[in-house]
Structures are given as C-alpha cells and as structure tokens.
Coordinates of C-alpha atoms in Angstrom, one line a residue:
X1 CA -6.5 22.1 -5.6
X2 CA -7.4 18.5 -6.0
X3 CA -8.7 17.4 -9.4
X4 CA -10.6 14.2 -9.8
X5 CA -9.5 11.6 -12.3
X6 CA -12.7 11.9 -14.5
X7 CA -12.0 15.6 -14.8
X8 CA -8.5 14.9 -16.0
X9 CA -9.8 12.4 -18.6
X10 CA -12.5 14.8 -19.7
X11 CA -10.1 17.6 -20.1
X12 CA -7.7 15.6 -22.1
X13 CA -10.4 14.3 -24.4
X14 CA -11.0 17.9 -25.4
X15 CA -7.2 18.5 -25.9
X16 CA -7.0 15.4 -28.1
X17 CA -10.0 16.5 -30.1
X18 CA -8.6 20.0 -30.7
X19 CA -4.9 19.1 -31.1
X20 CA -4.2 22.8 -30.9
X21 CA -3.5 24.0 -27.4
X22 CA -3.1 27.5 -28.6
X23 CA -6.9 27.6 -29.2
X24 CA -7.7 26.9 -25.6
X25 CA -8.4 29.8 -23.3
X26 CA -5.3 30.6 -21.1
X27 CA -5.6 30.8 -17.4
X28 CA -3.5 30.6 -14.2
X29 CA -3.4 26.8 -13.8
X30 CA -0.9 24.6 -15.4
X31 CA -2.1 21.0 -15.1
X32 CA 0.4 18.2 -15.6
X33 CA -1.8 15.3 -16.7
X34 CA -0.8 11.7 -16.4
X35 CA -2.4 9.0 -18.6
X36 CA -0.7 6.0 -17.1
X37 CA 0.9 5.1 -20.4
X38 CA 4.4 3.8 -20.9
X39 CA 7.0 6.4 -21.9
X40 CA 6.6 8.1 -25.2
X41 CA 9.3 10.6 -26.1
X42 CA 7.4 11.7 -29.2
X43 CA 5.0 13.7 -27.0
X44 CA 7.5 16.6 -27.1
X45 CA 5.5 19.4 -28.7
X46 CA 3.1 21.7 -27.1
X47 CA 1.6 24.5 -29.1
X48 CA 0.9 27.9 -27.6
X49 CA 2.4 27.2 -24.3
X50 CA 5.8 27.6 -22.6
X51 CA 7.1 24.1 -22.2
X52 CA 7.6 21.8 -25.2
X53 CA 8.4 18.4 -23.7
X54 CA 6.5 15.6 -22.2
X55 CA 7.7 14.3 -18.9
X56 CA 7.6 10.7 -17.6
X57 CA 6.9 10.4 -13.9
X58 CA 7.1 7.1 -12.0
X59 CA 6.6 8.4 -8.5
X60 CA 3.7 10.3 -6.9
X61 CA 4.6 13.9 -6.2
X62 CA 3.3 17.4 -6.5
X63 CA 5.6 20.2 -7.6
X64 CA 4.5 23.7 -6.7
X65 CA 5.7 26.6 -8.7
X66 CA 6.5 30.1 -7.3
X67 CA 3.5 31.5 -5.5
X68 CA 0.0 30.1 -5.6
X69 CA -0.8 31.0 -9.2
X70 CA 0.6 27.8 -10.7
X71 CA 0.3 24.3 -9.5
X72 CA 1.4 21.1 -11.3
X73 CA -0.4 17.9 -10.4
X74 CA 0.9 14.5 -11.1
X75 CA -1.1 11.3 -10.6
X76 CA 0.5 8.2 -9.1
X77 CA 1.4 5.6 -11.7
X78 CA 1.9 8.2 -14.3
X79 CA 4.1 7.6 -17.3
X80 CA 3.2 10.2 -19.9
X81 CA 2.5 13.8 -19.0
X82 CA 0.9 16.3 -21.3
X83 CA 0.8 20.0 -20.5
X84 CA -2.0 22.4 -21.1
X85 CA -3.0 25.8 -19.9
X86 CA -6.7 26.3 -19.0
X87 CA -8.8 28.4 -16.9
X88 CA -10.8 27.0 -14.0
X89 CA -14.0 28.2 -15.6
X90 CA -13.2 26.3 -18.8
X91 CA -12.4 23.2 -16.8
X92 CA -15.8 23.4 -15.0
X93 CA -17.6 24.0 -18.3
X94 CA -16.6 20.7 -19.7
X95 CA -19.5 18.2 -20.0
X96 CA -19.7 14.5 -19.4
X97 CA -20.2 12.8 -22.8
X98 CA -16.5 12.2 -23.3
X99 CA -15.6 11.1 -19.8
X100 CA -15.1 7.5 -20.7
X101 CA -12.9 8.0 -23.7
X102 CA -9.8 6.7 -21.9
X103 CA -11.5 3.6 -20.5
X104 CA -9.1 1.1 -22.1
X105 CA -5.3 0.9 -22.6
X106 CA -6.0 0.2 -26.3
X107 CA -7.9 3.5 -26.5
X108 CA -5.0 5.3 -24.8
X109 CA -2.5 3.9 -27.2
X110 CA -4.6 4.9 -30.2
X111 CA -4.9 8.4 -28.7
X112 CA -1.1 8.6 -28.4
X113 CA -0.7 7.4 -32.0
X114 CA -3.2 10.0 -33.1
X115 CA -1.3 12.7 -31.2
X116 CA 1.9 11.6 -32.9
X117 CA 0.2 11.6 -36.3
X118 CA -1.0 15.2 -35.8
X119 CA 2.0 16.7 -34.2
X120 CA 5.1 15.1 -35.6
X121 CA 6.5 17.1 -38.5
X122 CA 5.5 16.2 -42.1
X123 CA 7.2 17.3 -45.3
X124 CA 5.6 20.8 -45.2
X125 CA 6.5 21.4 -41.6
X126 CA 10.2 20.5 -42.3
X127 CA 10.1 22.8 -45.3
X128 CA 8.7 25.6 -43.2
X129 CA 11.6 25.2 -40.7
X130 CA 14.1 25.5 -43.6
X131 CA 15.0 21.8 -43.3
X132 CA 13.5 20.5 -46.5
X133 CA 13.8 16.7 -47.1
X134 CA 13.9 14.9 -50.4
X135 CA 10.8 12.9 -49.9
X136 CA 7.0 13.2 -50.6
X137 CA 6.2 10.7 -47.9
X138 CA 4.6 12.5 -44.9
X139 CA 4.7 9.3 -42.9
X140 CA 8.5 8.9 -43.5
X141 CA 9.0 12.5 -42.5
X142 CA 7.1 12.1 -39.3
X143 CA 8.9 8.9 -38.4
X144 CA 12.2 10.6 -39.0
X145 CA 11.1 13.3 -36.6
X146 CA 10.1 10.7 -34.0
X147 CA 13.4 8.9 -34.4
X148 CA 15.5 12.1 -33.8
X149 CA 13.4 12.9 -30.8
X150 CA 14.0 9.4 -29.3
X151 CA 17.7 9.8 -30.1
X152 CA 18.1 13.1 -28.4
X153 CA 16.0 12.1 -25.4
X154 CA 17.8 8.7 -25.1
X155 CA 14.4 7.0 -24.5
X156 CA 12.4 4.6 -26.6
X157 CA 8.8 5.5 -27.5
X158 CA 6.8 2.4 -26.6
X159 CA 3.9 3.5 -28.7
X160 CA 6.1 3.4 -31.8
X161 CA 7.9 0.3 -30.7
X162 CA 11.1 2.1 -29.7
X163 CA 13.8 3.7 -31.9
X164 CA 14.7 0.6 -33.8
X165 CA 11.2 -0.1 -34.9
X166 CA 10.6 3.5 -35.7
X167 CA 13.6 3.5 -38.0
X168 CA 12.3 0.4 -39.7
X169 CA 8.9 2.0 -40.2
X170 CA 10.5 5.1 -41.6
X171 CA 12.5 3.1 -44.1
X172 CA 9.5 1.1 -45.1
X173 CA 7.6 4.3 -45.7
X174 CA 10.3 5.6 -48.0
X175 CA 13.4 3.5 -48.6
X176 CA 15.0 6.4 -50.4
X177 CA 14.6 8.9 -47.6
X178 CA 18.1 10.4 -47.6
X179 CA 17.9 11.8 -44.1
X180 CA 16.5 8.4 -43.0
X181 CA 19.6 6.7 -44.3
X182 CA 21.9 9.4 -42.8
X183 CA 20.2 8.8 -39.4
X184 CA 20.3 5.0 -39.6
X185 CA 23.9 4.7 -40.9
X186 CA 25.0 7.5 -38.6
X187 CA 23.7 5.8 -35.6
X188 CA 25.7 2.7 -36.4
X189 CA 28.8 4.9 -37.0
X190 CA 28.5 6.9 -33.8
X191 CA 27.4 3.8 -31.8
X192 CA 31.0 2.5 -32.5
X193 CA 29.7 -1.0 -32.5
X194 CA 30.3 -1.5 -36.2
X195 CA 33.6 -1.7 -37.9
X196 CA 34.4 -0.4 -41.4
X197 CA 37.3 -2.8 -41.4
X198 CA 35.5 -6.0 -40.8
X199 CA 31.8 -5.6 -41.6
X200 CA 31.0 -5.7 -45.4
X201 CA 27.3 -5.1 -44.8
X202 CA 28.0 -1.9 -42.9
X203 CA 30.4 -0.7 -45.6
X204 CA 27.7 -1.4 -48.2
X205 CA 25.2 0.6 -46.2
X206 CA 27.6 3.6 -46.0
X207 CA 28.3 3.5 -49.7
X208 CA 24.6 3.2 -50.6
X209 CA 23.8 6.2 -48.4
X210 CA 26.4 8.3 -50.2
X211 CA 25.2 7.2 -53.7
X212 CA 21.6 8.0 -52.8
X213 CA 22.4 11.4 -51.5
X214 CA 24.4 12.2 -54.5
X215 CA 21.6 11.1 -56.8
X216 CA 18.5 12.8 -55.2
X217 CA 19.7 14.7 -52.1
X218 CA 19.6 18.4 -51.6
X219 CA 22.7 20.4 -50.5
X220 CA 22.2 19.8 -46.8
X221 CA 21.5 16.1 -47.2
X222 CA 24.6 15.6 -49.3
X223 CA 26.7 17.2 -46.7
X224 CA 25.1 15.1 -44.0
X225 CA 25.8 11.9 -46.0
X226 CA 29.4 12.9 -46.6
X227 CA 29.9 13.6 -42.9
X228 CA 28.6 10.2 -41.9
X229 CA 30.8 8.6 -44.5
X230 CA 33.9 10.4 -43.0
X231 CA 33.0 9.3 -39.5
X232 CA 32.4 5.7 -40.5
X233 CA 35.9 5.6 -42.0
X234 CA 37.5 7.0 -38.9
X235 CA 37.9 10.6 -40.2
X236 CA 36.0 12.2 -37.3
X237 CA 37.5 15.7 -37.6
X238 CA 36.4 15.9 -41.2
X239 CA 32.9 14.8 -40.2
X240 CA 32.6 17.4 -37.5
X241 CA 33.8 20.2 -39.9
X242 CA 30.9 19.3 -42.2
X243 CA 28.3 19.1 -39.5
X244 CA 29.4 22.6 -38.4
X245 CA 29.0 23.7 -42.0
X246 CA 25.4 22.6 -41.9
X247 CA 24.8 24.3 -38.5
X248 CA 26.2 27.6 -39.8
X249 CA 23.4 27.7 -42.3
X250 CA 20.8 25.6 -40.4
X251 CA 21.3 26.1 -36.7
X252 CA 18.1 24.3 -36.0
X253 CA 19.3 21.1 -37.6
X254 CA 19.1 18.9 -34.5
X255 CA 20.7 15.9 -36.1
X256 CA 23.7 17.8 -37.2
X257 CA 24.1 19.3 -33.7
X258 CA 23.7 15.9 -32.0
X259 CA 26.2 14.1 -34.3
X260 CA 28.7 17.0 -33.9
X261 CA 28.3 16.9 -30.1
X262 CA 29.0 13.1 -30.1
X263 CA 31.8 13.5 -32.6
X264 CA 33.6 15.9 -30.4
X265 CA 33.1 13.6 -27.5
X266 CA 34.9 10.8 -29.4
X267 CA 37.7 13.2 -30.4
X268 CA 38.2 14.4 -26.8
X269 CA 37.6 17.9 -28.2
X270 CA 36.1 19.6 -25.1
X271 CA 36.1 23.1 -26.4
X272 CA 34.1 22.4 -29.6
X273 CA 31.9 20.1 -27.5
X274 CA 31.0 23.2 -25.6
X275 CA 31.1 25.8 -28.4
X276 CA 29.1 23.8 -31.0
X277 CA 26.1 24.2 -28.8
X278 CA 26.9 27.7 -27.7
X279 CA 26.9 28.8 -31.3
X280 CA 23.3 27.8 -31.9
X281 CA 21.4 27.7 -28.7
X282 CA 20.4 31.4 -28.8
X283 CA 19.3 31.0 -32.4
X284 CA 16.6 28.4 -31.5
X285 CA 12.9 29.1 -31.0
X286 CA 12.5 28.3 -27.3
X287 CA 9.1 26.7 -28.0
X288 CA 10.6 24.4 -30.6
X289 CA 10.5 20.7 -30.0
X290 CA 13.6 19.4 -28.1
X291 CA 14.9 22.9 -27.3
X292 CA 15.3 22.0 -23.7
X293 CA 17.8 19.3 -24.6
X294 CA 20.3 21.9 -25.9
X295 CA 20.8 23.1 -22.3
X296 CA 21.8 19.6 -21.2
X297 CA 24.2 19.3 -24.2
X298 CA 25.7 22.7 -23.5
X299 CA 26.0 21.8 -19.8
X300 CA 28.2 18.8 -20.6
X301 CA 30.5 20.8 -22.8
X302 CA 30.9 23.4 -20.1
X303 CA 31.7 20.8 -17.5
X304 CA 34.4 19.2 -19.6
X305 CA 35.9 22.7 -19.9
X306 CA 36.0 23.0 -16.1
X307 CA 33.1 25.6 -16.0
X308 CA 31.2 23.7 -13.3
X309 CA 29.0 26.6 -12.0
X310 CA 27.9 27.5 -15.5
X311 CA 27.5 23.9 -16.4
X312 CA 25.2 23.2 -13.5
X313 CA 23.1 26.3 -14.2
X314 CA 22.4 25.0 -17.8
X315 CA 21.8 21.5 -16.6
X316 CA 19.3 22.6 -14.0
X317 CA 17.6 24.8 -16.6
X318 CA 17.3 21.7 -18.8
X319 CA 15.9 19.7 -15.9
X320 CA 13.4 22.5 -15.1
X321 CA 12.1 22.3 -18.6
X322 CA 12.3 18.5 -18.8
X323 CA 13.0 16.5 -15.6
X324 CA 13.6 13.4 -17.7
X325 CA 16.6 14.8 -19.5
X326 CA 19.1 12.1 -18.6
X327 CA 21.9 13.9 -20.4
X328 CA 21.4 17.0 -18.3
X329 CA 21.3 14.7 -15.2
X330 CA 24.6 13.2 -16.5
X331 CA 26.1 16.7 -16.7
X332 CA 25.3 17.4 -13.1
X333 CA 26.8 14.0 -12.1
X334 CA 30.0 15.0 -13.9
X335 CA 30.1 18.3 -12.0
X336 CA 29.8 16.4 -8.7
X337 CA 32.4 13.9 -9.8
X338 CA 35.0 16.4 -10.7
X339 CA 34.4 18.4 -7.5
X340 CA 34.6 15.2 -5.4
X341 CA 31.1 15.9 -4.0
X342 CA 30.2 12.2 -3.7
X343 CA 27.5 12.6 -1.0
X344 CA 25.7 15.2 -3.1
X345 CA 26.2 13.1 -6.2
X346 CA 24.6 10.0 -4.6
X347 CA 21.7 12.0 -3.2
X348 CA 21.1 13.7 -6.6
X349 CA 21.3 10.5 -8.7
X350 CA 19.2 8.4 -6.3
X351 CA 16.5 11.1 -5.8
X352 CA 16.0 11.5 -9.5
X353 CA 16.5 7.8 -10.6
X354 CA 12.8 7.4 -11.5
X355 CA 13.2 10.3 -14.0
X356 CA 16.3 9.1 -15.8
X357 CA 16.2 5.3 -15.5
X358 CA 13.5 4.9 -18.2
X359 CA 16.0 6.5 -20.6
X360 CA 17.4 3.0 -21.4
X361 CA 20.0 4.3 -23.9
X362 CA 21.9 6.1 -21.2
X363 CA 20.7 4.6 -17.9
X364 CA 23.6 2.2 -17.6
X365 CA 26.0 5.0 -17.9
X366 CA 24.2 7.1 -15.2
X367 CA 24.3 4.1 -12.9
X368 CA 28.0 3.9 -13.6
X369 CA 28.3 7.5 -12.5
X370 CA 26.4 6.6 -9.3
X371 CA 28.8 3.7 -8.6
X372 CA 31.8 6.1 -9.0
X373 CA 30.4 8.2 -6.2
X374 CA 30.3 5.1 -4.0
X375 CA 33.9 4.3 -4.8
X376 CA 34.9 7.8 -4.0
X377 CA 33.1 7.5 -0.7
X378 CA 34.9 4.2 0.0
X379 CA 31.6 2.2 0.0
X380 CA 32.9 -0.5 -2.3
X381 CA 30.0 -2.9 -1.4
X382 CA 27.6 -0.2 -2.6
X383 CA 29.5 0.2 -5.9
X384 CA 29.6 -3.6 -6.4
X385 CA 25.9 -3.9 -5.7
X386 CA 25.2 -1.3 -8.4
X387 CA 27.4 -3.2 -10.8
X388 CA 25.5 -6.4 -10.2
X389 CA 22.0 -4.9 -10.1
X390 CA 22.3 -2.3 -12.9
X391 CA 25.5 -2.0 -14.9
X392 CA 26.1 -5.7 -15.6
X393 CA 22.4 -6.5 -16.1
X394 CA 21.9 -3.6 -18.5
X395 CA 25.0 -4.4 -20.5
X396 CA 23.9 -8.0 -20.8
X397 CA 20.7 -6.8 -22.3
X398 CA 21.8 -4.0 -24.6
X399 CA 25.4 -5.1 -25.5
X400 CA 26.0 -1.5 -26.5
X401 CA 29.7 -0.5 -26.6
X402 CA 29.1 2.4 -24.2
X403 CA 27.7 -0.1 -21.7
X404 CA 30.5 -2.5 -22.2
X405 CA 33.0 0.3 -21.6
X406 CA 31.3 1.2 -18.4
X407 CA 31.2 -2.4 -17.1
X408 CA 34.9 -2.9 -17.8
X409 CA 35.9 0.4 -16.3
X410 CA 33.9 -0.1 -13.2
X411 CA 35.2 -3.6 -12.6
X412 CA 38.8 -2.4 -13.0
X413 CA 38.4 0.5 -10.6
X414 CA 36.9 -1.9 -8.0
X415 CA 39.9 -4.3 -8.4
X416 CA 42.3 -1.4 -8.0
X417 CA 40.5 -0.7 -4.7
X418 CA 41.2 -4.3 -3.6
X419 CA 37.9 -5.9 -4.4
X420 CA 37.8 -9.5 -5.5
X421 CA 35.3 -9.3 -8.4
X422 CA 35.2 -13.1 -8.9
X423 CA 34.3 -14.3 -12.4
X424 CA 32.4 -11.2 -13.4
X425 CA 35.0 -10.5 -16.1
X426 CA 34.1 -13.7 -17.9
X427 CA 30.6 -12.5 -18.7
X428 CA 31.9 -9.3 -20.3
X429 CA 34.5 -11.4 -22.1
X430 CA 31.9 -13.6 -23.8
X431 CA 30.0 -10.6 -25.1
X432 CA 33.1 -8.6 -26.2
X433 CA 34.9 -11.4 -28.1
X434 CA 33.1 -10.7 -31.4
X435 CA 34.5 -7.1 -31.4
X436 CA 38.2 -8.2 -31.1
X437 CA 38.8 -7.1 -34.7
X438 CA 36.8 -3.9 -34.7
X439 CA 39.4 -1.1 -34.4
X440 CA 36.5 1.3 -34.7
X441 CA 37.4 3.5 -31.7
X442 CA 40.6 3.6 -29.8
X443 CA 38.8 4.3 -26.5
X444 CA 36.8 1.1 -26.9
X445 CA 39.9 -0.9 -27.7
X446 CA 41.6 0.0 -24.4
X447 CA 38.6 -1.1 -22.5
X448 CA 38.5 -4.3 -24.4
X449 CA 42.2 -4.8 -23.4
X450 CA 41.1 -4.5 -19.8
X451 CA 38.7 -7.4 -20.4
X452 CA 41.1 -9.5 -22.4
X453 CA 43.9 -9.2 -19.8
X454 CA 41.7 -11.1 -17.4
X455 CA 41.5 -14.2 -19.5
X456 CA 43.3 -17.3 -18.3
X457 CA 45.3 -17.5 -21.5
X458 CA 46.7 -14.7 -23.7
X459 CA 44.5 -15.8 -26.6
X460 CA 42.4 -12.6 -27.0
X461 CA 45.3 -10.3 -25.9
X462 CA 47.2 -11.7 -28.9
X463 CA 44.2 -11.6 -31.2
X464 CA 43.7 -7.9 -30.4
X465 CA 47.4 -7.3 -31.0
X466 CA 47.2 -9.0 -34.4
X467 CA 44.0 -7.0 -35.3
X468 CA 45.7 -3.7 -34.3
X469 CA 48.7 -4.6 -36.5
X470 CA 46.5 -5.4 -39.4
X471 CA 44.6 -2.2 -39.0
X472 CA 47.8 -0.1 -38.8
X473 CA 49.2 -1.8 -41.8
X474 CA 46.1 -1.1 -43.9
X475 CA 45.1 1.9 -46.0
X476 CA 43.2 3.9 -43.4
X477 CA 44.9 7.1 -42.3
X478 CA 42.1 8.8 -40.5
X479 CA 42.0 10.3 -37.0
X480 CA 41.6 6.9 -35.4
X481 CA 44.6 5.6 -37.2
X482 CA 46.7 8.2 -35.5
X483 CA 45.0 7.6 -32.1
X484 CA 45.3 3.9 -32.3
X485 CA 48.9 4.0 -33.4
X486 CA 50.2 6.5 -30.9
X487 CA 47.9 6.1 -27.9
X488 CA 45.7 3.0 -28.0
X489 CA 48.2 0.4 -28.9
X490 CA 50.7 1.5 -26.2
X491 CA 47.9 1.6 -23.6
X492 CA 46.8 -1.9 -24.6
X493 CA 50.4 -3.1 -23.9
X494 CA 50.5 -1.2 -20.6
X495 CA 47.3 -2.9 -19.4
X496 CA 48.6 -6.3 -20.5
X497 CA 51.9 -5.6 -18.6
X498 CA 50.0 -4.5 -15.5
X499 CA 47.9 -7.7 -15.5
X500 CA 51.2 -9.7 -15.3
X501 CA 52.7 -7.6 -12.6
X502 CA 55.2 -5.7 -14.8
X503 CA 54.5 -2.4 -13.2
X504 CA 57.7 -0.7 -14.4
X505 CA 56.7 -1.3 -18.0
X506 CA 53.2 -0.1 -17.3
X507 CA 54.5 3.1 -15.8
X508 CA 57.0 3.7 -18.5
X509 CA 54.3 3.5 -21.2
X510 CA 51.6 5.4 -19.4
X511 CA 53.6 8.2 -17.9
X512 CA 54.5 10.0 -21.2
X513 CA 51.0 9.5 -22.5
X514 CA 49.1 11.1 -19.7
X515 CA 49.0 14.6 -21.2
X516 CA 47.8 13.5 -24.7
X517 CA 45.5 10.7 -23.6
X518 CA 42.5 13.0 -24.0
X519 CA 42.8 12.4 -27.8
X520 CA 41.4 9.0 -27.2
X521 CA 38.0 10.5 -26.5
X522 CA 35.6 10.2 -23.6
X523 CA 35.3 12.5 -20.6
X524 CA 37.6 13.4 -17.8
X525 CA 35.7 11.0 -15.5
X526 CA 36.1 8.1 -18.0
X527 CA 39.8 8.8 -18.7
X528 CA 40.5 8.9 -15.0
X529 CA 40.9 5.1 -15.2
X530 CA 44.1 5.5 -17.1
X531 CA 45.5 7.8 -14.4
X532 CA 44.5 5.3 -11.8
X533 CA 46.4 2.5 -13.6
X534 CA 49.5 4.7 -13.8
X535 CA 49.2 5.6 -10.1
X536 CA 48.9 2.0 -9.0
X537 CA 51.8 1.0 -11.3
X538 CA 54.0 3.6 -9.7
X539 CA 52.9 2.6 -6.2
X540 CA 53.7 -1.0 -6.8
X541 CA 57.0 -0.4 -8.7
X542 CA 60.2 -0.9 -6.8
X543 CA 62.0 1.7 -9.0
X544 CA 62.8 4.9 -7.1
X545 CA 62.3 6.9 -10.3
X546 CA 58.7 5.7 -10.5
X547 CA 58.1 7.1 -7.0
X548 CA 59.2 10.5 -8.2
X549 CA 56.8 10.2 -11.1
X550 CA 54.0 9.2 -8.7
X551 CA 54.3 12.4 -6.7
X552 CA 53.8 14.5 -9.9
X553 CA 50.9 12.4 -11.0
X554 CA 49.1 12.6 -7.7
X555 CA 49.6 16.3 -7.7
X556 CA 48.2 16.6 -11.2
X557 CA 45.1 14.6 -10.3
X558 CA 44.6 16.7 -7.2
X559 CA 44.5 19.8 -9.3
X560 CA 41.9 18.2 -11.7
X561 CA 39.8 16.6 -8.9
X562 CA 40.5 18.5 -5.6
X563 CA 39.6 17.0 -2.3
X564 CA 39.3 13.5 -3.7
X565 CA 39.0 11.0 -0.9
X566 CA 40.1 8.3 -3.3
X567 CA 43.3 10.2 -3.9
X568 CA 43.8 10.5 -0.2
X569 CA 43.6 6.7 0.1
X570 CA 46.1 6.3 -2.7
X571 CA 48.5 8.7 -1.0
X572 CA 48.2 6.6 2.2
X573 CA 48.9 3.4 0.1
X574 CA 52.0 5.1 -1.3
X575 CA 53.3 5.8 2.2
X576 CA 52.6 2.3 3.5
X577 CA 55.8 0.4 3.0
X578 CA 54.3 -2.8 4.4
X579 CA 51.7 -2.8 1.6
X580 CA 54.3 -2.1 -1.0
X581 CA 56.3 -5.1 0.3
X582 CA 53.3 -7.4 0.1
X583 CA 52.6 -6.2 -3.5
X584 CA 56.2 -6.9 -4.4
X585 CA 55.9 -10.5 -3.1
X586 CA 52.7 -10.9 -5.1
X587 CA 54.5 -10.5 -8.4
X588 CA 56.8 -13.5 -7.7
X589 CA 55.8 -16.9 -9.1
X590 CA 53.8 -17.9 -12.2
X591 CA 51.5 -15.9 -14.5
X592 CA 48.6 -14.4 -12.6
X593 CA 46.3 -11.4 -12.8
X594 CA 47.5 -9.0 -10.1
X595 CA 45.2 -6.0 -10.6
X596 CA 44.1 -6.5 -7.0

C-alpha cells in the first residue's frame, strides 16, 4: 500500500486534534508517520496501542511485519515518527479541510510542543503512578518527565532545546522542585565531570539539594536526595543501596533505576547491574513510557555477566520496540566484542548508524565500539579514520568525560598496535588539563594518566600525582578513596613507567592488580586496555619471569575473549625475537614515549 503525503498529513491532523489514540477505531494497518522534524525524544507515549516510543529515521526504508496484515511505512527525510492504529475505512473517510495544517516548519514545531504539553505527565499523572512530587507546578512536572526521557534515550529533544535547556526550563518553572534538583545534581554527579574536592559551586548545589529535600520533600524524594549526596561524595555503594530501597517500593521510578544502573557501572558491579533491572522489569506496565529501554539496560547487565545469548535477545527486543535505542545497540556491540565477532560487529553498527548516531550523548562511545572492531580485524587505518571523523570530533564538541575516556583509550590501543598517531594526544591534553585535580572517579584518572604520559615534560604527570596525594590525605573515605588508593594510583604509575620504557616496573604493578581491576568500574571492553598494557609490558620486558606471566595473561584473555585475532597477533609478537630485540634497543637513550 502506498499512502500519499497529503493523506499522512490529514491523518496526523486528526491525531493531533484528538490526542487520544485509544479513541480511534482500531484496524489492521499500523502506519509509521514521519513529519520531517528533528528528533524529539519526548514523543514516547502512545495511548491505546502496543508501542510506546517514537522512532527517528534518517534513511528511506519500509519494514514489513509478519504476514500482510501489518505494514509500516516510513517517508524519506523522516525524523520523528508517531504511531497510530487505524482502519482503511477511517483513513478514507477523512476530509480535506485540515490537509494543509502541516504546511510550515513553524506549525510542525508548534504541533510537537502541543503534543508534549498534552502527553507529558503533570502532577496528577505522577501521583496516579505512585510517584508523587512535592510541587504544584504542572509545567515543572512535565519538564521533569521530558528530562528523564531524554536522559534514558540519550538523545536531545530539539523542540525543547535539548536536555540542558529542558532542565533550565524545569528549574524556572519551580526552583524548589525536589526531583528537579535531584535530577540536575545527579546528572553532574554521575557525569563524573564535577569534583566534590575542587568545585565549591558543585558542593553548594549538593548541599542545597539535601536541605530542600529535608524541608519539603516526601519520603521518596528525601531518599533520592540522600543517594545523590552519597554518590557526589564518592560513596557509590551507599547511593546504590538507597536507589534499590526506592525501587523496592516504587519499581516504576525510572530515575532511581537509571541512576542505580549507572552507579553499578562505575562500581564494576556486573551482577547488580544485571539484577537491578531484572528485579523490576516484569513489574512494569508494558505500555508505560520508556518501558522498551529497560530491555536495553537489562541486556547490558546480562552481557557483562557473560550471558551473551540472553543479552542479545533482550537487546533485540528493545530494538524491535525502539530502533533508536542506542543503549540496546551498545549491548549488542558488547556481545560481538566479547565474542570476537568483528565482521558482524562492523556490519551491525554501520547498518544501524542512522538510528543511533542522533543519540548524541552516547554516539561517540558507539563509534568507539565500532573502531574496536576495526582494530580486532587488523584494519588500523579504518580505526584511525573513525577516531578522526567521529570520536575526536565529538569529544572536541561535548568535552564529556565518557568521550574523553574513549578518545584516550582508542589512541593508546592504536599505539600499542604500532600506529603513529602524531600530535592527536595534544588536543586531548588541552581539554583534559582542567580536570587534573578532580579525583572524581578512579577510572577517569587512569585514562587521564594515559594522556598526561604523552606530554613532552612530566608537568601534568606530577600534577596528577600531587592531586592524588592530596585527595588520599584528605577526609574522604568513600568507595573511590579505596579504589584510587589501591588501584588507580598504582595504575597511573604503571602507565607513566610504560611511557618511559620501564616495562618491568609496569608489569610488576599491573600483574597483581589484574584480578581486582574490575573495581575501577567500566565494562570488560573498556578495562581490556589495562590487560593490553600488561601484555605489551611483558612482551617488551627482558626478564624471563615476565615471559612466564605473559603466558598466563594471554591464556586468561583467551578465556574471556575467545578467538580474538588481536590476541593471535600478540602471541605472534611474543614469539618474534627479532621484534623483542628491536624493542629492547628502543629503550636505550634519552626520555621518550615508547608506547609504539
């Protein structure tokens, strides 16, 4: 069936007028209607129908469901899709007067804003879901809803000006919205780009949030505020305990679930990352806004626990419900990464790039995953091209810590493969310098150490050492204190030693840490960079004992990532005595960076 554009416009005009799809007569056709707008993640709710999310499409394609009863049509140039179920007779019955209602982009944007105003949850809607908020401002409640949806979908709503502007509008509507402050401060805390040790404004925001919640917040809001306060101070386990307490009573509290999921990621707690979602997913209404994203979150936890088949099943389920779920895409990428299926990984990521690349909050990381497939394949030029075109560019724009970590990790992996990356480290160095005193997350610190070790002088290596010493000598005794003292600080020194060619020292530091490094946070794929540093240090060392260590480490990595072609290349390098001899000669002389 081919539907003319005027019929699409006409049909949508009726939908926008009614704003209640449940009142429309049901029929066999599911039409996926594109308005040509820029992405709006707030269009996530559909009443009276099976799917609840909007979908952004950048390419022209038609997806046909099982049999001939259901067809989904997508127009080229589409950016926002809205779903409705109608009968053919109802479609034919529509008349012409409204056909020009979408004549201008201005009208379209106004329509989108009107949709948000009618469908985002107000105070009463939150109350009916058992998630009452301490506010009388319906506008603030709706903008909070829009903010959470953007956070979980990793995509900015252009019609609301993106997540940052939505948060500002929410605060303007009600400066004393407790959950608004929990969300805003929590985003800074879990973004790990703010430091409680060095940022007085951030400290004040955290303290004001706690005071406000204590003054006017309900029980759930007070627990939320206390949890964010714990996390900001580096006491991540305590924060996750409180978010779980909320979920036990309110399994539909999406912010508690999202923050707990991220908290377990930073703790390296793969089992709770999986089980926190498993405990609530069956308690959700499957037609609830954002339900599909739970499958993507669950998929990532399953993958980290090594349950790759089950992980991919839930990730594919999430993508069936919402093709633009970049976190579900990310989970599939992890499954391919850990299974060394680089060809399948490249094909999957590149065939879906137009779905996940608009998710600007995670796109850089997904391009990083794609680059890892190219490295595994041995196509280093392809990986370098992705760094230049996507990872480096996106970090330069966002300056998010996650993007910085990806840029540093990817460059180091390329260097370990023998690639001359030129002056690319210097661009990252300029952007990461302001964070030298952060000590917000041990995982970040080790990646900053990778950057600082490529500086001509030791200035920032020494500044980071001093900052770490100050932090450890301070009053903080949270989870991150333990991680930074026992894992991060030694790894920083190992990286500095490697950059100077002291491979024995690097191996001696990294070898005993390899089984507890998970505590630093991140995923298996991200932490693999530490294993690669250890392997290369052992290969380049002249100490026979390090060669014995190397055999064990190679075997351990093979068990974690079987059939890895990268590992096969490393094994060949280990056996190549000529290469070892050349590497030995390269350590002689003055100070130099010898990652290559």
